Amino acid sequence: VNGAFAFSAVTPDTVDNIVIRKKEKSVSLKKSLDGWKIGDKPAKAAQVVGLLETVNSLKIEDIVSKNSANQAAFGVDDSSAAELMFLSQDKTILSMKVGNSGPNVDTLYARPVKGDEVYLLSGPLTQFLRYEPGDWQEIVTTTPTTTPKKIPSAK
């Protein structure tokens, strides 16, 4: 059963590109020499690593359906599911469609992108899917490098 998803292959060391697609929004997080980036801006590294560690620790609880006609009921059909892709050197390690929350806390329904089986997974993944693309970007505060000019006082 665990062969459906290569969760254990998703680690901060192996993954260098993460793509999250929700409806018409999508975000691509890429690892560079100076850390994780969203576009050319720094991404929140702790949040990215948290996502990778969460996916790495996901567990399959059960297969709930093998019929593609049931995918919409679990929210894993192409039109409503979020898609997660984890890549290493342009090779896909894991791609999955994530749907509705499951019956218990920290459970959710998912299926492999190329598969009809719907699985009940356990792990706190849904918190990461709530983020908007901008929520992945690190807020960088810059201090001005120029000193303010003194305004001559009028005498």
XYZ file of C-alpha atoms in Angstrom:
155
model
C 0.000 0.000 0.000
C 2.815 2.466 0.811
C 4.106 2.141 -2.762
C 1.419 4.555 -3.986
C 3.280 7.534 -2.528
C 7.039 7.929 -2.061
C 6.666 9.962 1.143
C 10.003 8.821 2.568
C 11.840 10.184 -0.506
C 10.601 13.715 0.234
C 13.276 15.288 2.433
C 14.864 18.739 2.739
C 18.068 17.207 1.316
C 16.572 15.571 -1.781
C 13.850 17.984 -2.911
C 14.908 21.113 -4.805
C 11.577 22.200 -6.299
C 8.039 22.174 -4.892
C 4.971 23.071 -6.933
C 1.623 23.655 -5.225
C -1.407 24.230 -7.448
C -4.812 25.166 -6.037
C -7.518 26.078 -8.539
C -6.057 28.924 -10.582
C -3.300 29.751 -8.068
C 0.058 28.097 -8.105
C 3.331 28.552 -6.300
C 6.766 27.199 -7.155
C 9.397 27.004 -4.433
C 12.941 26.367 -5.638
C 16.076 25.645 -3.686
C 19.080 27.708 -4.721
C 22.581 28.031 -3.325
C 21.388 30.734 -0.952
C 18.204 29.045 0.224
C 14.614 28.528 -0.872
C 13.123 31.053 -3.296
C 9.673 31.915 -4.566
C 10.459 33.522 -7.896
C 13.516 35.648 -7.144
C 12.440 36.434 -3.567
C 13.465 34.517 -0.441
C 10.922 31.970 0.771
C 10.199 31.163 4.407
C 12.729 28.366 4.843
C 11.258 27.012 8.087
C 7.828 26.785 6.468
C 9.235 24.972 3.398
C 11.177 22.525 5.570
C 8.048 22.035 7.700
C 6.090 21.071 4.581
C 8.798 18.628 3.476
C 9.043 17.034 6.926
C 5.246 16.775 7.149
C 5.007 15.043 3.767
C 7.892 12.757 4.731
C 5.942 11.627 7.810
C 2.509 11.156 6.158
C 0.978 7.732 6.681
C -1.549 5.834 4.600
C -4.432 4.795 6.838
C -6.652 3.132 4.247
C -7.699 2.886 0.612
C -11.205 4.366 0.578
C -12.038 4.006 -3.120
C -10.679 2.449 -6.300
C -13.370 3.949 -8.529
C -12.554 7.211 -10.315
C -16.260 8.133 -10.234
C -15.930 8.606 -6.453
C -13.053 11.106 -6.603
C -15.278 14.199 -6.445
C -16.876 12.995 -3.197
C -13.432 13.047 -1.566
C -12.354 16.293 -3.259
C -9.506 14.623 -5.161
C -10.922 15.088 -8.663
C -8.935 17.244 -11.077
C -11.256 20.247 -10.794
C -11.279 20.591 -7.000
C -8.090 18.985 -5.648
C -4.872 20.778 -4.790
C -1.891 19.293 -6.576
C 1.464 18.886 -4.859
C 4.633 18.024 -6.756
C 8.050 17.436 -5.246
C 11.006 17.308 -7.614
C 14.713 16.584 -7.418
C 16.924 17.639 -10.329
C 13.850 17.972 -12.586
C 12.630 14.457 -11.764
C 9.317 14.080 -9.963
C 9.733 12.262 -6.643
C 6.090 12.570 -5.594
C 2.992 14.071 -7.154
C -0.404 13.862 -5.540
C -3.875 15.354 -5.578
C -5.032 16.417 -2.124
C -8.722 16.756 -1.354
C -11.046 17.057 1.597
C -10.168 16.672 5.255
C -10.729 13.184 6.609
C -12.959 12.065 9.478
C -10.364 12.707 12.200
C -8.049 15.583 13.079
C -5.030 15.734 10.755
C -6.436 13.288 8.222
C -7.119 13.978 4.569
C -7.967 12.297 1.296
C -5.425 12.101 -1.510
C -4.592 10.168 -4.626
C -1.560 9.793 -6.838
C -1.783 12.126 -9.855
C -1.668 9.065 -12.111
C -4.080 6.826 -10.251
C -7.722 6.265 -9.426
C -7.307 4.975 -5.861
C -8.267 7.419 -3.128
C -6.372 7.095 0.148
C -7.032 8.325 3.650
C -3.771 9.820 4.920
C -2.803 10.965 8.389
C -0.565 13.949 9.032
C -0.956 17.739 9.429
C -0.677 18.556 5.711
C -3.815 20.678 5.268
C -2.326 23.608 7.229
C 0.221 24.094 4.422
C -2.482 24.064 1.752
C -4.251 27.004 3.414
C -1.365 29.329 2.568
C -1.761 31.777 -0.290
C 1.246 32.081 -2.635
C 2.403 35.270 -0.878
C 2.389 33.508 2.502
C 5.472 31.531 1.431
C 7.545 34.673 0.863
C 9.963 35.799 3.537
C 9.369 39.353 4.666
C 12.720 41.059 4.287
C 13.230 44.304 6.111
C 15.977 46.486 4.782
C 17.599 49.283 6.664
C 18.373 52.423 4.711
C 22.038 52.669 3.789
C 22.023 56.430 3.377
C 21.909 58.751 6.306
C 19.181 61.362 6.231
C 20.367 64.741 5.003
C 20.409 67.510 7.528
C 18.049 70.248 6.627
C 19.713 73.609 7.169
C 17.798 75.601 9.692
C 16.545 78.974 8.579
C 18.001 81.777 10.708
